[in-house]
Every structure is written in structure tokens, then in C-alpha cells.
Coordinates of C-alpha atoms and ligand atoms in Angstrom, one line a residue:
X490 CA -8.8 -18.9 3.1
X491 CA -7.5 -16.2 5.3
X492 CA -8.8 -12.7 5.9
X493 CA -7.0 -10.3 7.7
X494 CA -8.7 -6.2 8.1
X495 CA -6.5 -3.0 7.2
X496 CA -7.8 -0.9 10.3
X497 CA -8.6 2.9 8.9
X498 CA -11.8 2.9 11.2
X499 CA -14.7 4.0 8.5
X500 CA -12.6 3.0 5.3
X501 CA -11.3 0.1 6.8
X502 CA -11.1 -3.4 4.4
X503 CA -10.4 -7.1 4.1
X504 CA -8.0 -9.0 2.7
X505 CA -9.1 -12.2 1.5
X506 CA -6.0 -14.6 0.8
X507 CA -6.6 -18.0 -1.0
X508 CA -6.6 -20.7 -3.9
X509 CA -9.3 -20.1 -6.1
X510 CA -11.2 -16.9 -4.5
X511 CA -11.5 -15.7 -8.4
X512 CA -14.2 -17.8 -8.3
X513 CA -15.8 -17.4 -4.8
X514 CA -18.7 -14.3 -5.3
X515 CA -19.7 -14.3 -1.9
X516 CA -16.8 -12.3 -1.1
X517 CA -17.4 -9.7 -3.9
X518 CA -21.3 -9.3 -3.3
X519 CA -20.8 -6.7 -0.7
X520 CA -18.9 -4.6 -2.7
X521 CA -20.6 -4.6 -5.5
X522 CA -23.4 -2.0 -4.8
X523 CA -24.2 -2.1 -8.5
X524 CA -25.1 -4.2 -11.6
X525 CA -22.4 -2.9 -13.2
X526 CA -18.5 -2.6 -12.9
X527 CA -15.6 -1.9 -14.5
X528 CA -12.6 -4.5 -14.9
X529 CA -9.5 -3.3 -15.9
X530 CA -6.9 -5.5 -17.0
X531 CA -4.1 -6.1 -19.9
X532 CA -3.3 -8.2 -22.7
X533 CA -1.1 -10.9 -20.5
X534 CA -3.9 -11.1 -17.7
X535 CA -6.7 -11.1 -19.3
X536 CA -6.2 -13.9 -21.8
X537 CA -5.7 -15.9 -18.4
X538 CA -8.7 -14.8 -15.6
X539 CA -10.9 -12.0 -17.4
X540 CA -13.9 -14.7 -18.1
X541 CA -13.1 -16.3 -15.2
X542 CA -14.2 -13.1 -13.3
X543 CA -16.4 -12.0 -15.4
X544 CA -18.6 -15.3 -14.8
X545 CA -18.0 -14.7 -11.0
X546 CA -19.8 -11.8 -11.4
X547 CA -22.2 -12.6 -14.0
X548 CA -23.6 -15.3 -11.4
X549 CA -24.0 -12.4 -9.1
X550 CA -26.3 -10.5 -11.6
X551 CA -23.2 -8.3 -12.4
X552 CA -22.5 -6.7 -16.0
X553 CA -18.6 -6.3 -16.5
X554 CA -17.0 -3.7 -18.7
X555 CA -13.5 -4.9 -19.8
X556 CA -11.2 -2.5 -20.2
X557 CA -7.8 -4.3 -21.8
X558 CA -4.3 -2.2 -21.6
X559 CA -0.7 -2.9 -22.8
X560 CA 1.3 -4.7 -20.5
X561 CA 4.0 -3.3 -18.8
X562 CA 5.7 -0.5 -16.7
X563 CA 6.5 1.5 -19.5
X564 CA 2.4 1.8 -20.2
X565 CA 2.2 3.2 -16.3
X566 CA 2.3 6.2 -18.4
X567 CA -0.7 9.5 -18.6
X568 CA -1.0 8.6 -21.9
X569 CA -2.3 4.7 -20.7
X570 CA -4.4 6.1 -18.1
X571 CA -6.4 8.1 -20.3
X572 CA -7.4 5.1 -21.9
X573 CA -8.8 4.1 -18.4
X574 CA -10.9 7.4 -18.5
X575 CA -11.8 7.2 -22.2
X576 CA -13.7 3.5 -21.8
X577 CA -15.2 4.8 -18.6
X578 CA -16.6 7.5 -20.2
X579 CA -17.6 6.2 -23.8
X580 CA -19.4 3.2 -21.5
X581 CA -21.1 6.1 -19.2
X582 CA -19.8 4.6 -15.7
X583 CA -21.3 6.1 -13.1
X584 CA -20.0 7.7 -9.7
X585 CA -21.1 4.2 -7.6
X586 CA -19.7 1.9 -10.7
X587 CA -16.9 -0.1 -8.8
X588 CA -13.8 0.0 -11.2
X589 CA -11.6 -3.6 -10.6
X590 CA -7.7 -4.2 -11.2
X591 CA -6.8 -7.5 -12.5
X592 CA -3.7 -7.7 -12.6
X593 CA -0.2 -7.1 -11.2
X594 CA 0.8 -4.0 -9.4
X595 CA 0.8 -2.0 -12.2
X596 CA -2.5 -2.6 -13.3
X597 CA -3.4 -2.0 -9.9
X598 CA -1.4 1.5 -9.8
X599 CA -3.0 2.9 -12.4
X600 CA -7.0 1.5 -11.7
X601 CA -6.5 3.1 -8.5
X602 CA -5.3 6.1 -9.3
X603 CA -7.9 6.3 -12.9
X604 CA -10.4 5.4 -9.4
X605 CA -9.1 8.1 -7.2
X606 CA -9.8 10.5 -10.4
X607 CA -12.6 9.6 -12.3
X608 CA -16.0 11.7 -11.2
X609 CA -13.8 13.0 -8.2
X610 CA -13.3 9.3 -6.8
X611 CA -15.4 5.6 -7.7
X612 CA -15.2 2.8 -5.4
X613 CA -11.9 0.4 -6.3
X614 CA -11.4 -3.2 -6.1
X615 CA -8.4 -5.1 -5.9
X616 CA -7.5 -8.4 -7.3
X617 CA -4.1 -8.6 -7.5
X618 CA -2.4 -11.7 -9.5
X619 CA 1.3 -11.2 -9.2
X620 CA 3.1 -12.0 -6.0
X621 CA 4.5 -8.7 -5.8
X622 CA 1.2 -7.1 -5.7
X623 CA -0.1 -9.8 -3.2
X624 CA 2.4 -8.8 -1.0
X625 CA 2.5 -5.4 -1.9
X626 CA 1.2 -2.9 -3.8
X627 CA -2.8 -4.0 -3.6
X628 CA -2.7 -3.2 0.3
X629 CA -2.6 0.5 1.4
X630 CA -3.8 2.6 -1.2
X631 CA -1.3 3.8 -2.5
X632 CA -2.0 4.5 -6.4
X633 CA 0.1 6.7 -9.4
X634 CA 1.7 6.5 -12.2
X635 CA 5.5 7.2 -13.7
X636 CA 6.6 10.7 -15.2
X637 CA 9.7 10.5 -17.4
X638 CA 11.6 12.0 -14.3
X639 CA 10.5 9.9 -11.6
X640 CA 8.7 6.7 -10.8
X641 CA 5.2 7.3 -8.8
X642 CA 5.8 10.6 -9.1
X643 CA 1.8 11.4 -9.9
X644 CA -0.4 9.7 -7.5
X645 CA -3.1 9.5 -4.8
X646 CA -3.9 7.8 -1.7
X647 CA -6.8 6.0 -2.3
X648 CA -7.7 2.7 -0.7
X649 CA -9.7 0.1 -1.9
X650 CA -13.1 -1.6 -0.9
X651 CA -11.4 -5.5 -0.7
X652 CA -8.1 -7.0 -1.9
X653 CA -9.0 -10.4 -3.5
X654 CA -5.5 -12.1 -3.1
X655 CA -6.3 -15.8 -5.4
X656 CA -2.6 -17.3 -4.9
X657 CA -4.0 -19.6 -7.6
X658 CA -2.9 -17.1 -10.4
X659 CA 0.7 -17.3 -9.3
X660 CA 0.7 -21.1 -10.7
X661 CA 0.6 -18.8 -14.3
X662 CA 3.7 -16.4 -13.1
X663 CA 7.2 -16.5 -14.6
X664 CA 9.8 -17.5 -12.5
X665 CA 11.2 -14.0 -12.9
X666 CA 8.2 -12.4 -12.0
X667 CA 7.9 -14.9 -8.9
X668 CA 11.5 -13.9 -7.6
X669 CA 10.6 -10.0 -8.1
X670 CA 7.9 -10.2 -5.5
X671 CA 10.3 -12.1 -2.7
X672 CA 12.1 -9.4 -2.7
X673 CA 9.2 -7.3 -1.4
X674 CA 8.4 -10.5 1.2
X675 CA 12.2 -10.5 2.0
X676 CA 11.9 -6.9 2.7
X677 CA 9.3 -7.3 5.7
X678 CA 11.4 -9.6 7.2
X679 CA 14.4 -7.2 7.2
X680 CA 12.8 -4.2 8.2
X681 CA 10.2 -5.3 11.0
X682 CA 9.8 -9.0 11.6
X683 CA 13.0 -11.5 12.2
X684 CA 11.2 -14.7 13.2
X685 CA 9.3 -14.5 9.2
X686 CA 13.0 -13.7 7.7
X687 CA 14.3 -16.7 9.6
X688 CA 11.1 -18.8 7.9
X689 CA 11.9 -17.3 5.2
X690 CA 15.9 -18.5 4.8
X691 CA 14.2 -22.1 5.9
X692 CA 11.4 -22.2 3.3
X693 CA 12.7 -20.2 0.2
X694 CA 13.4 -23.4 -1.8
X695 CA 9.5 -24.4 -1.5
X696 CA 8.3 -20.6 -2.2
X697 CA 10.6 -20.8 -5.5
X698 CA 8.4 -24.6 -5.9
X699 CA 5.6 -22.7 -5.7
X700 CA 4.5 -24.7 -2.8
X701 CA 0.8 -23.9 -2.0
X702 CA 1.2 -23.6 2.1
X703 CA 4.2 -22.2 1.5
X704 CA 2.7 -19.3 -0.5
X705 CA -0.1 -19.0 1.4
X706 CA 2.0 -18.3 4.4
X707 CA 4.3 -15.8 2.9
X708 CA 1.3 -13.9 1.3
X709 CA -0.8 -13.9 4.5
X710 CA 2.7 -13.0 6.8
X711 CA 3.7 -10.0 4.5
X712 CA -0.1 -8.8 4.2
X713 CA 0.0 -8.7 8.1
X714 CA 3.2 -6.9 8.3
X715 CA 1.8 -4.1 5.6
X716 CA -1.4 -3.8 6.9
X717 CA -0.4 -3.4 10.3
X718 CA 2.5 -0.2 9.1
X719 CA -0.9 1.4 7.1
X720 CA -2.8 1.2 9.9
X721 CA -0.4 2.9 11.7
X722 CA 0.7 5.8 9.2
X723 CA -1.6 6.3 6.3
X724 CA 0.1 9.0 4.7
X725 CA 3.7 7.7 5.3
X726 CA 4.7 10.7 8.0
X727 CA 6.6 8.2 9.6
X728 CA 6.8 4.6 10.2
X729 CA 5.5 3.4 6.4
X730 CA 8.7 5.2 4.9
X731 CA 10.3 2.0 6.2
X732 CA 8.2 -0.1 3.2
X733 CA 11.0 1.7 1.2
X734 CA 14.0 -0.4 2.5
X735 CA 16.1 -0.3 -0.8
X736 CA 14.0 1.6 -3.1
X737 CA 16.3 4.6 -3.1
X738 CA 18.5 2.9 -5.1
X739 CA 16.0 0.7 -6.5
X740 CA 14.0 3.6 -8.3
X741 CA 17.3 4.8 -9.3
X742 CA 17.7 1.6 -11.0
X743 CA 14.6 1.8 -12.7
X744 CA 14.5 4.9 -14.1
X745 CA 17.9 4.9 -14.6
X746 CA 18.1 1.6 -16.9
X747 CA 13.9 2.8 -18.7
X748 CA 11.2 1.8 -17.2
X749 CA 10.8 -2.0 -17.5
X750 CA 14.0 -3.2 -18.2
X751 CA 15.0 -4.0 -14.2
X752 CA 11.6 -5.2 -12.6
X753 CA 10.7 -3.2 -9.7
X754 CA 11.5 -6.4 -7.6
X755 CA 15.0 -6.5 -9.1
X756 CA 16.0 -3.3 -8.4
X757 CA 14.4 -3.6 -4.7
X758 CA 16.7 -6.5 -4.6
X759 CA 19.8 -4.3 -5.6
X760 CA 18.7 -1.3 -3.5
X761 CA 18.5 -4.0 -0.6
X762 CA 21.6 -5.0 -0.5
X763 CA 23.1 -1.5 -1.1
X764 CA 21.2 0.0 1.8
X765 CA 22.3 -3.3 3.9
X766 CA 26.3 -2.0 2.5
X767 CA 25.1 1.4 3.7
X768 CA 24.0 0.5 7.3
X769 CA 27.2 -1.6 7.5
X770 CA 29.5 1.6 6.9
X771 CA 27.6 3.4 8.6
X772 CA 28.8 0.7 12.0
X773 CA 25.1 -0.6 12.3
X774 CA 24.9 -4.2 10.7
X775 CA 28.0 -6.3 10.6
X776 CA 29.7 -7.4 7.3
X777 CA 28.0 -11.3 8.2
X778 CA 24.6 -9.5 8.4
X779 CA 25.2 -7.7 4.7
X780 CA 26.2 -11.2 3.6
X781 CA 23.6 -13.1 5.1
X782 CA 21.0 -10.9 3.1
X783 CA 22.9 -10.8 -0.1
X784 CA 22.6 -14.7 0.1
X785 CA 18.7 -15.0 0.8
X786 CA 18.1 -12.7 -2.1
X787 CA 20.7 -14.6 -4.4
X788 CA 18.5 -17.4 -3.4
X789 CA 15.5 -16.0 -4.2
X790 CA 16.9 -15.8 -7.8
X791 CA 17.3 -12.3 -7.6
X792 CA 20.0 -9.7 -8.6
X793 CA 22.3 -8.4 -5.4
X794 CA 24.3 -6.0 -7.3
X795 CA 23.3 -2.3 -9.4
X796 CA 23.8 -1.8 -13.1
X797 CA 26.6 0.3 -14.0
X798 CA 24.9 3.4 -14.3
X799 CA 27.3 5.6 -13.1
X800 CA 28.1 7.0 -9.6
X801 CA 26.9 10.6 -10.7
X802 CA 23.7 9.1 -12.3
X803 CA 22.7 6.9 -9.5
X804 CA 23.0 10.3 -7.1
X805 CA 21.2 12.9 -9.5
X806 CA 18.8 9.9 -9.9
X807 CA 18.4 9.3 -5.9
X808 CA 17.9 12.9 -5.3
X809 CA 14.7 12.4 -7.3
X810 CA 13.5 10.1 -4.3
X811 CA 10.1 11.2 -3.0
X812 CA 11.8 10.8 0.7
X813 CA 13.6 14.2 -0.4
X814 CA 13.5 16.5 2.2
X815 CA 14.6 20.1 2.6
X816 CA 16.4 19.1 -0.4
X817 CA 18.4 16.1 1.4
X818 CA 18.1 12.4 0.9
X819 CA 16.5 10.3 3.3
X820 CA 17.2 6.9 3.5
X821 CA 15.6 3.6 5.4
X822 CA 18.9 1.7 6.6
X823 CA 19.1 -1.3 9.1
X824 CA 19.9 -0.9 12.9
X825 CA 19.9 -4.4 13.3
X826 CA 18.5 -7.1 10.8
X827 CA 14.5 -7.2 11.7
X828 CA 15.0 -3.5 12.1
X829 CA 15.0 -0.5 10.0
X830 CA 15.2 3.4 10.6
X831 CA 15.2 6.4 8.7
X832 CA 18.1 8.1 8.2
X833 CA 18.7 11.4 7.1
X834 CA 22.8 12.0 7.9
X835 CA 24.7 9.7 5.7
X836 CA 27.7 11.6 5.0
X837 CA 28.6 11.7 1.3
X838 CA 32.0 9.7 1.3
X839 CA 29.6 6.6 2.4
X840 CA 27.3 6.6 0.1
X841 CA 30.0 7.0 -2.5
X842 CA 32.2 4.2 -1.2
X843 CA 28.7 1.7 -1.0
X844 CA 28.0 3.0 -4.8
X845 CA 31.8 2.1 -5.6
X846 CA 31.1 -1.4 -3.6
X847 CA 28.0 -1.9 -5.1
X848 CA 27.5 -1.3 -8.7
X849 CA 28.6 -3.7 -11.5
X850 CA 31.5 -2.9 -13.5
X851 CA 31.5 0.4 -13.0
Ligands
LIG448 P1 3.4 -6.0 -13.3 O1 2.2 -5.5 -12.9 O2 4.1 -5.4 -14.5 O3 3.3 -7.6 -13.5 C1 4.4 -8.3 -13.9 C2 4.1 -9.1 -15.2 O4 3.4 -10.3 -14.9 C3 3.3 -8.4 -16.2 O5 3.8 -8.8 -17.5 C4 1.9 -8.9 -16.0 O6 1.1 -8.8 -17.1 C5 2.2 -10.3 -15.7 N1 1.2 -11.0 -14.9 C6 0.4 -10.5 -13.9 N2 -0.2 -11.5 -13.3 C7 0.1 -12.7 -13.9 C8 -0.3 -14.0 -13.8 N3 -1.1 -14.4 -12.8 N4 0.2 -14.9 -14.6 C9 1.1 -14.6 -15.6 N5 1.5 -13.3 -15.8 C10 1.0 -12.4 -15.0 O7 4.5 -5.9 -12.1 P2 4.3 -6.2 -10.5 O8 5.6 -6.7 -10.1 O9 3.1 -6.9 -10.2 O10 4.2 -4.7 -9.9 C11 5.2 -3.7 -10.1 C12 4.6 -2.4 -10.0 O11 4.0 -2.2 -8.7 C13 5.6 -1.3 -10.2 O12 5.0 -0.3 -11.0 C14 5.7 -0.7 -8.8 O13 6.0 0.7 -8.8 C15 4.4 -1.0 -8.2 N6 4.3 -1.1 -6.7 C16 3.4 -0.3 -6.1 C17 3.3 -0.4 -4.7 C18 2.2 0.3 -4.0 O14 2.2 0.4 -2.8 N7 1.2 0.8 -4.7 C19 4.2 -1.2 -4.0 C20 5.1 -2.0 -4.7 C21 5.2 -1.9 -6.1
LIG449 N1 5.3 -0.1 -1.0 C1 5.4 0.9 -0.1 C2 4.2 1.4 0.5 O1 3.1 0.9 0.3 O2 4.3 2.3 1.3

């Protein structure tokens, strides 16, 4: 096992990374002020590691209340977190019961944010089990849910107490699902840290084998890489807006297609290789580099190209972006590979032509 600390001096945490940690209470006991807590899950996790937990904490003299959602980004919904705050009320939790995600990161979205809310703020676990939310969404606090016109568009900052990162669970993940979260590993690489995107072109065929080192070492790397941005900028005033390398167009994807029929990986993927078109017209990256990154995502079984939306969609759609400033679109391109920016001045005509380049068919 591995543990690395998100530094935010007094709400500072761990992240525990290992096989079989579902089972380990030693590292729950300290957070776990209470004999009872709050699990919520959904009907595909559940089925899988609810008992599992659940006797974890039993052995630690802790009473769980299961609170099982339907599965899927289309539930992220206001309507599916007030089904969070309904159990939590009906079973009277209390302002100190810890509430946990089990789950992927949309589970752990909307516990956080039900956690941010509930009583005015409840301590929050994390145990992520897909690899996106290994990587990803279970470090940095960063909690919502989707509005019809925008994804995360309601949300808190709200960090948890622990991340509990079993890379047991991924045995259990689709292959789809596994691809979707290397595109959020491939993303540290390209945006802060070459020598991991050069491990990563060298290892992708045992990640995609689900080899156990191998996933270990991807999990722990990307963990480093986010904790250490958090640490730096909270609140995303600055450096964290890089973690959004290719979810401009990636959102746009996503809301653009409904909710759940691009994963969020996929269209991270897409967006990737768009904003890698984008730095290249813009006379950053070369055309090799945009090739080069096209190719590790193809590898990585994922999509490199947009649905065709529509030119005029995908803008109305990007202008939605929660990088909007002033009314202008922000976007994170790449100076170099293994380095991103924010850029603000991308004239029209070259977003249009990377569009044009870009999106399927259209
Ligand atoms: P997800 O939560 O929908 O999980 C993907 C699928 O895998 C679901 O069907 C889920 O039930 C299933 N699943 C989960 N664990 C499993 C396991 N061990 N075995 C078998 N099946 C399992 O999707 P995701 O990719 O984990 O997360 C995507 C969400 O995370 C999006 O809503 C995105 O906006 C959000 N996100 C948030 C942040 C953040 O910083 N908060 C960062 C990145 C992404
Ligand atoms: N996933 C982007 C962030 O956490 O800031």
C-alpha cells in the first residue's frame, strides 16, 4: 500500500492506494468518530463491495446505513440527490455521521456535494472504485451535480476525510470503463509530467491487462500529480484549471450527445486531442506531437475524434464552460507536450478550423 497526503494544512488527508484496502479497517478507524455512518452507493456497486464494507466496519463496532441509487450520469441529477437527503433524514443522521461514496465518480460527486449540504456540512469519505475516480475525481474536493444546461454546474468544494483507493475493485470494471479513466491518467502526463507520459506509451498494453504493479503505479503517479495542483490552488484561481486539458470540448460532448451516452473519459479523450489540434494551429505543439497523443489515446482504446454535433452546437455548448470569463472562453492548450497553459486569445478562425479537423462526419 501507498499513502500519499493532500497538503491543505488543518483539512489536510491521505490517500491510501492498494489491493484489498476495502477490507483493511485500520485505516477507516480514525475517521470514523462515530458508530454510525452512512454508505452511499448504486445498484452496479453495491451488488459487488456493499457487504464487503459493511463487515469492514461492522468489525470496527460501526452500524452502516446503505443508501442504494440508480446508476449512471443521467441520475447526477437534483432529483437523485434528494434521495441522498431523504434516507439521511428518515434514518436521523446526525451532524458528526460520516456519509461514504462507494462508487465511481459519480457516486462520489453527488455524496460529496449531499455532504457538503446536509446539516450545513457532515464529514465525507471516499472510496472510489472506478479508475477514473482513483485518478480523479475522489482527490480534491471537488463535488456537484449536472443541470440540464451544463455539467457540474451546481457544486461545492468540499474535501474529504480519506480517499480509500482498493485497485482491487478495478478487476470488476468494464474495459470501457477502464479506458475512460486513462484518459484522465493520460492527461497528467500531458499537462505536467513527461517522464509518467513516456511510462505511460511503454506500459499502456499491461494497464489495458490490468496488470496489478502496473495499476498501482499509474494510480499512485496520477494521485501525486493531482494532489500536488490542489495543494497548490484549492479553488482553481490558477494552476488546477490545467486538470481541464480537453474538457472544453469534452463537456461539450457530453451534454451535447445526453448525459451518459459519451463517458466522461471519452469525451476527455476527444477534447484532448482537439485542444492538442488547437495548440498545434495555434504554432505551439508540432503536427508529430498531435499525432503522438492521438496514438496513446487510440491505444488506450479510446475515441480521438468528436461526434458530429455540429460546429454551432459545439460553440454555444463550449460557451457554457465554467472557465467562461468576462464572457470569453478560456481554454488549457499545450506549450510543449508535459506542458499546458491557459489560454484566453484563440482567435475564432482556429477554433473553427480544429472543429472542422476534428469532429466526425460533420
Ligand atoms: P461512473 O461513476 O458512472 O462509473 C462508471 C460505471 O462503472 C458505472 O456504471 C458504475 O456503476 C460502474 N462501476 C463503478 N465501480 C465499479 C467496479 N469496481 N466494478 C464494476 N463496475 C463499476 O463514472 P466515472 O468514470 O467513475 O466518473 C465520471 C464522473 O466523475 C463524471 O460525472 C465526471 O463529471 C466526474 N468527475 C469528477 C471529477 C472531480 O474532480 N470531482 C473529476 C473527473 C470526473
Ligand atoms: N478534475 C478537475 C479538477 O479536479 O480540478
Amino acid at each position: 500500500m501507498q499513502t500519499l497526503t493532500v497538503g491543505l494544512s488543518e483539512r489536510s488527508y491521505p490517500i491510501h492506494i492498494g489491493s484489498g484496502l476495502l477490507a483493511n479497517a485500520e485505516l477507516l478507524v480514525a475517521h470514523l468518530p462515530t458508530k454510525r455512518a452512512a454508505i452511499v452507493s448504486n445498484t452496479t456497486v453495491a451488488p459487488l463491495y456493499l457487504k464487503r464494507l459493511q463487515d469492514t466496519l461492522q468489525a470496527i463496532g460501526v452500524e452502516s446505513v446503505p443508501i442504494i441509487l440508480p446508476d449512471g450520469e443521467v441520475y447526477k441529477t437534483a432529483d437523485t440527490l434528494n434521495l441522498i437527503y431523504d434516507a439521511l433524514l428518515i434514518h436521523r443522521c446526525e451532524r458528526s455521521t460520516p456519509l461514504i461514496a462507494l462508487g465511481g465518480g459519480v457516486i462520489g460527486d453527488m455524496t460529496g456535494y449531499a455532504a457538503a449540504t446536509y446539516l450545513r456540512g457532515v464529514p465525507f469519505i471516499q472510496i472510489p472504485t472506478t479508475l477514473l475516480s482513483q485518478v480523479d475525481s475522489s482527490v480534491g474536493g471537488k463535488t456537484g451535480i449536472n443541470h440540464p444546461l451544463g455539467k457540474n454546474m451546481i457544486g461545492a468544494f468540499y474535501q474529504p476525510r480519506v480517499v480509500l483507493a482498493d485497485i482491487s475493485t478495478l478487476n470488476t470494471l468494464s474495459d470501457k470503463e477502464l479506458s475512460a479513466g486513462l484518459a484522465e491518467v493520460i492527461k497528467y502526463g500531458l499537462i505536467r509530467d513527461l517522464p509518467f507520459l513516456e511510462w505511460l506509451e511503454q506500459n499502456m498494453d499491461k494497464l489495458l491487462a490490468r496488470d496489478t504493479d502496473a495499476l498501482q503505479y499509474a494510480v499512485t503517479r496520477s494521485c501525486q500529480n493531482k494532489a500536488e495542483v490542489v495543494a497548490l490552488d484549492e479553488r482553481e484561481s490558477g494552476e488546477r484549471a490545467l486538470l481541464n486539458l480537453g474538457h472544453t470540448f469534452g463537456h461539450a460532448i457530453e451534454s451535447g450527445m445526453g448525459y451518459g451516452v459519451w463517458l466522461h473519459g471519452e469525451g476527455v479523450a476527444a477534447g484532448t486531442v482537439m485542444a492538442a489540434d488547437l495548440s498545434q494551429r495555434m504554432g505551439w505543439i508540432s503536427e508529430q506531437d498531435v499525432a503522438r497523443i492521438r496514438t496513446l489515446f487510440q491505444r488506450a482504446g479510446l475515441p480521438v475524434a468528436g461526434p458530429a454535433l455540429g460546429i454551432e452546437i459545439y460553440l454555444h455548448l463550449m460557451g457554457m464552460d465554467k472557465k467562461v470569463e468576462g464572457g470569453k472562453m478560456r481554454f488549457v492548450l499545450l506549450k510543449t507536450i508535459g506542458h499546458a497553459v491557459i489560454c484566453a486569445d484563440v482567435p475564432e478562425d482556429l477554433l473553427r478550423q480544429t472543429l472542422k479537423a476534428c469532429i466526425k462526419y460533420d
